[in-house]
Amino acid sequence: MFSEWNWVAYGFYLLLNICSLEASGGLVQSCGHIIPESPVLALGSNFTALCILNESCLDFGNIYANQIIWKIKNKVVPKEQYREINRTVSSVTFNDTSSLATPLTCNILADGQIEQNIYGITVTVGLPPEKPKNLSCIVHQVSKLIYRMVCTWNPGRHTFLDTQFRLKYRWPQENFPDCIPKDVNNSCTIPDVHFFVNLEIWVEAANALGKAESDPLVLDPIDIVKPLPPHNLSVSSVLPTVLKLSWVNLITNPVMKLKFNIRYKIIGDTNWMEVPSEDTASPRTSFSVQGLQPYTEYAFSIRCMKEDGVGYWSDWSENKTGITTEDKPSKGPSVWRIIDASHSPDSWTLHLMWKALKPSEANGVILQYELTVRDKSTLSSPVEKYNVTSNNLTLQLPNGTYEVTVVARNRIGASPPSVLLIPASNSKAPVTNLKALPKYDKLWVGWTAPNSYVLKYVIEWCLVSSRSDCIIEWQIALGDVQGMDLKGIKPFKCYLITVYPLYADGQGSGQSVKAYLKQDRPSKGPTVQTKKVGKAEAVLTWNHLTVDEQNGFIRNYTILYKTIDGNETVVTVDPSKTEYTLSSLTSDTLYTVRMMASTDNGSRSGPDFTFTTQKFGKGEIEAIVVPVCLAFLLTVLLGVLFCFNKRDLIKKHIWPIVPDPSKSNIAQWSPQVSAKHNISSKDQMYPEGSFTDVSVVEIEADDKKTFSEQDLKPFDLLKKEKSTSEGHSSGIGGSSCMSSPRQSVSDSDEGETQNTSSTVQYSTVVLNGYRDQTPVQVFSRSESTQPLLDSEERSEDHTGGGDSTPQRQQYFRQNGGQDETSADRPCFERTKQITHANEGDLVGFVQLQISGQSSQPLGFGMEKSTQEAGLSNVFQTSTEGQTVRPETVEENPLSVHEMPKSYLPQTVRQGGYMPQ
Amino acid sequence: SPTGDSWGIFTFLCAALCNLPALPALNCSEELGAGQSIQQTYDLTRYLEHQLRTLAGTYLNYLGPPFNEPDFNPPRLARAERVPSATVDLDLWRGLTDNARLAANYRAYSRLLCYLRVLDSQVGTAELRHRLAHFCASLQGLVLSIGGVMSSLGYPLPAGPAGPPAPPGAPTAPNDFLKKMDDFWLLKELQTWLWRSAKDFNRLKKKVPPAVVTLRLEAREF
């Protein structure tokens, strides 16, 4: 309760306080204050502050010193650092000011609860200034009369406080105003300098914590002057080796006596030469520089300082250039020749060439070269003189020994002559052990000197290229050297270097060597091709790389070849070769081959080339084909021989003996015999394809009167049927005749036969065998032992014997029946005949048709039996024929196949007439 | 005796060697070398003489004709007698002691300096004023140097008008031309004084042994 009242009272008091302050003129009167007010403290020192409370506050708020809390910023200072001095004063002590920060406040904890700020101070912590060190001054000449002294010093450590530096200077009894640095703390410029009176200079540094002075510097400013360099430097030439320099000094003698340094260089050089300093150690405004080269441009510059060497050198003046005057050339030009003797053996094209003198030797502008050429072989010959402005001369001379002198001339005079002796032949000893190697990025040529004294050596070199001629460059070396570096050598290029020794009385022959400054791998690989490809080997060819492509010495070629899926095989080939034979290849295989050229520095492959090895080796095909052909020929020959030997047998086989049905009187034995006839007719059918004609044997009516017409009818039908099966004639009706006039030829023959005879037809014999063969077999058939046919055969034999001519005629006529001229008539006749036949023989026809179904196989069987056992019983044959039916099956399709050749067989077979 | 001589030389060398390290530190002291300060004063006199030559030319041009004419040689007016004159008979001057001559120089330059300062304050152009101020400062240096030489030689500084109080009573010229005439004579007398002082110091330089100077140089190289 009490504290509450207390707070109210305190608040009231504060209000009162403020009101009273306003009343007393705006001055705030707080409850206390801190001593010291806003101190500046040295870093690291100790510090004690006091907070003194006003008596008035004590009465109202029960505020006492023991309630004071010290704070740095917002951090409470530990109580151990407090000390209550009395009821109203509390002190705080810091052993190290580095722990201090702004603000330091004095607060009161009123009633143990609320913190009230009483007062605060700003604390500044820093360091006192250090004594400035290393004070040094220099007087810069600004213009002819103005000098400024700049003094610099080391200000020492950072003080964290505002520190003033002042440069102070004075004469013994006279002080000058301080020099106060602008923007910096380590240098100051004194604008007005007085020479020849000693000046005492020092630096004073001061801040809130103290003041420090540097050691004083006592000096006469004239001893620290850095003058301006002499100006208006001019150069004038006096002699070929002397140039005179003049200049204006910016410091006059009473102020300062000067000494100088003069430096110079040839324009283009970087290194300066200096005139000995003792030559220019006294005041002057001109100097002659001697020992220069004639006709050379030099640059000069100059600097100065006080004569006694006290002070500083000025900067170097601006460069000034001057050219020395010309002098006569100091030496003759180097001279060399190229002799071209290719036009004719007796005369030379002599190319004389000489090198322009170096500027240091020419000593001026070379106006012309004066040459003399003297033929040494004849004493009386005059000396030829030439004046040339170029660096070469070409002469046509008969070959011999000449002495050439060359003199270079400029405006002042001529050089000593250079002499070149050109002997008729280079008969003297050459150099030995010539070699060229790269050395420190230069191509070095070395040789061993010959035994005799050599005046000098000429080194010729040229770039070997396939694109251009070898353009010779050359250089002369003195006789005592045995090696030199060549200039202007390009890397990766082949150079041909030749060295000639020159003797007093002649020349040695040149020795040559090829060299590269630097090698690289070839720029392309060789293109490989096959020249010849065999079964197991291939001959590869390629061209050498050109010199430009080589980029170095080709050390070897490498051939790489492989099959599509095989491993690569590598072969190394000597670089001189352009052909190589790959062996042990697989036949009929695709090979890929490429080639690599290698120098010391690498290799490069050419394009791939593919080839296929052959399937057969050389002569292999011949070895196979020739025996095969021979064997074939032999076989054929043997076959022919065999056939010839066995011709009878073959004949029998091909033309079997066919029984002659015409001699058979089988008609009488009908119906059984019909089968037999059938057989024989079928027998004739066998070589169906070969037989084109039907021959009709005409039998004289007399001979055949024994046979009844009746008997013959079936036979006739049979014949017709047969002929239809042959496909050449139709035995039925005129329709067939109409459809095929050609067939009707044969038919009409038949008809004719029938009509002319006007007797009963005896028989129709079908010819078998080849068309021109006489039906001999018919007659041989008649020799059959068959009892039934015996008489018939015999009678036929007779009749055949007696009447063979007309029969044959008929036969042949028929044979030539292709002839169409007589075709029409028989056709009509035949129609008649057919009508006759149709009248009564229909039944027989039907019969025959039925039997004909099986007649073919039977017939074949018959044929067989005749082959094997001669004639046998008909029945037997028929039975036999049935047993060999499988064979007939084979045969039948053949006849069927043949059928389309004819018209009728189809109709017959199909039974077109059968329903009738 | 020869032994005594060699001992003497030896002790002298020892003393010199012992003093060597101390010499550079002492080089500020005027006692160090009268020779050095005489040389310096001589150089300064020459330097001032040289400066005055160009300054006088400029100033006489500033005054305008006839003062800037090379053959202008007006008679010395009585009122110019206040300026110390160097036109004393040369033999008489030579007959004086060093001390007397130095003291006369000292007094003369002190007076001349006072007049010169008045002149400086009246000049219209800033550039000329600046050069005059510079010359004045240098001339002040000369006065101090002569004082230094005198003290280094053990002569007392002359009492009297050493400081500035001398000129206040100087009556101003009745007209501009006469004032210019005063200025002309001031510069002319100054030139004469400087010319003669240079001779004095050159002579004095020769009198004072150069050993100290040599020793000092050696010490600097140390």
XYZ file of C-alpha atoms in Angstrom, chain A residues 145 147 171-174 176 192-198 218-220 223 252-255 310, chain B residues 27-28 30 36 40 43-44 46-47 50 117 130-131 133-134 137-138 140-142 144-145 220:
46
model
C 61.577 29.890 -60.511
C 60.003 25.173 -56.144
C 64.613 29.285 -39.300
C 66.651 29.750 -36.200
C 64.998 33.015 -35.334
C 62.041 32.958 -37.624
C 56.813 30.070 -40.619
C 57.491 28.611 -51.077
C 60.993 27.394 -50.478
C 63.990 29.502 -49.536
C 67.341 28.055 -50.346
C 70.663 28.412 -48.569
C 69.226 28.836 -45.115
C 68.972 25.815 -42.899
C 67.338 20.252 -40.358
C 68.329 20.866 -43.906
C 69.058 23.375 -46.556
C 70.213 19.858 -50.931
C 70.575 28.931 -63.361
C 74.031 28.780 -62.060
C 73.685 30.876 -58.879
C 70.903 28.632 -57.680
C 73.410 16.001 -53.171
C 74.832 19.272 -37.930
C 72.024 21.572 -36.902
C 75.631 26.676 -35.862
C 79.780 25.709 -43.953
C 75.902 28.836 -47.427
C 75.562 30.928 -51.970
C 72.593 32.756 -50.605
C 74.710 34.931 -55.011
C 71.242 33.534 -55.177
C 70.550 36.602 -59.126
C 58.860 45.412 -46.851
C 54.599 37.548 -54.421
C 58.087 37.714 -55.859
C 57.674 38.722 -50.633
C 59.754 35.751 -51.606
C 61.887 36.200 -46.993
C 65.161 35.207 -48.570
C 65.513 37.801 -44.031
C 67.293 34.484 -44.332
C 70.453 36.310 -45.319
C 69.856 35.386 -40.139
C 72.679 33.671 -41.967
C 77.449 12.471 -44.261
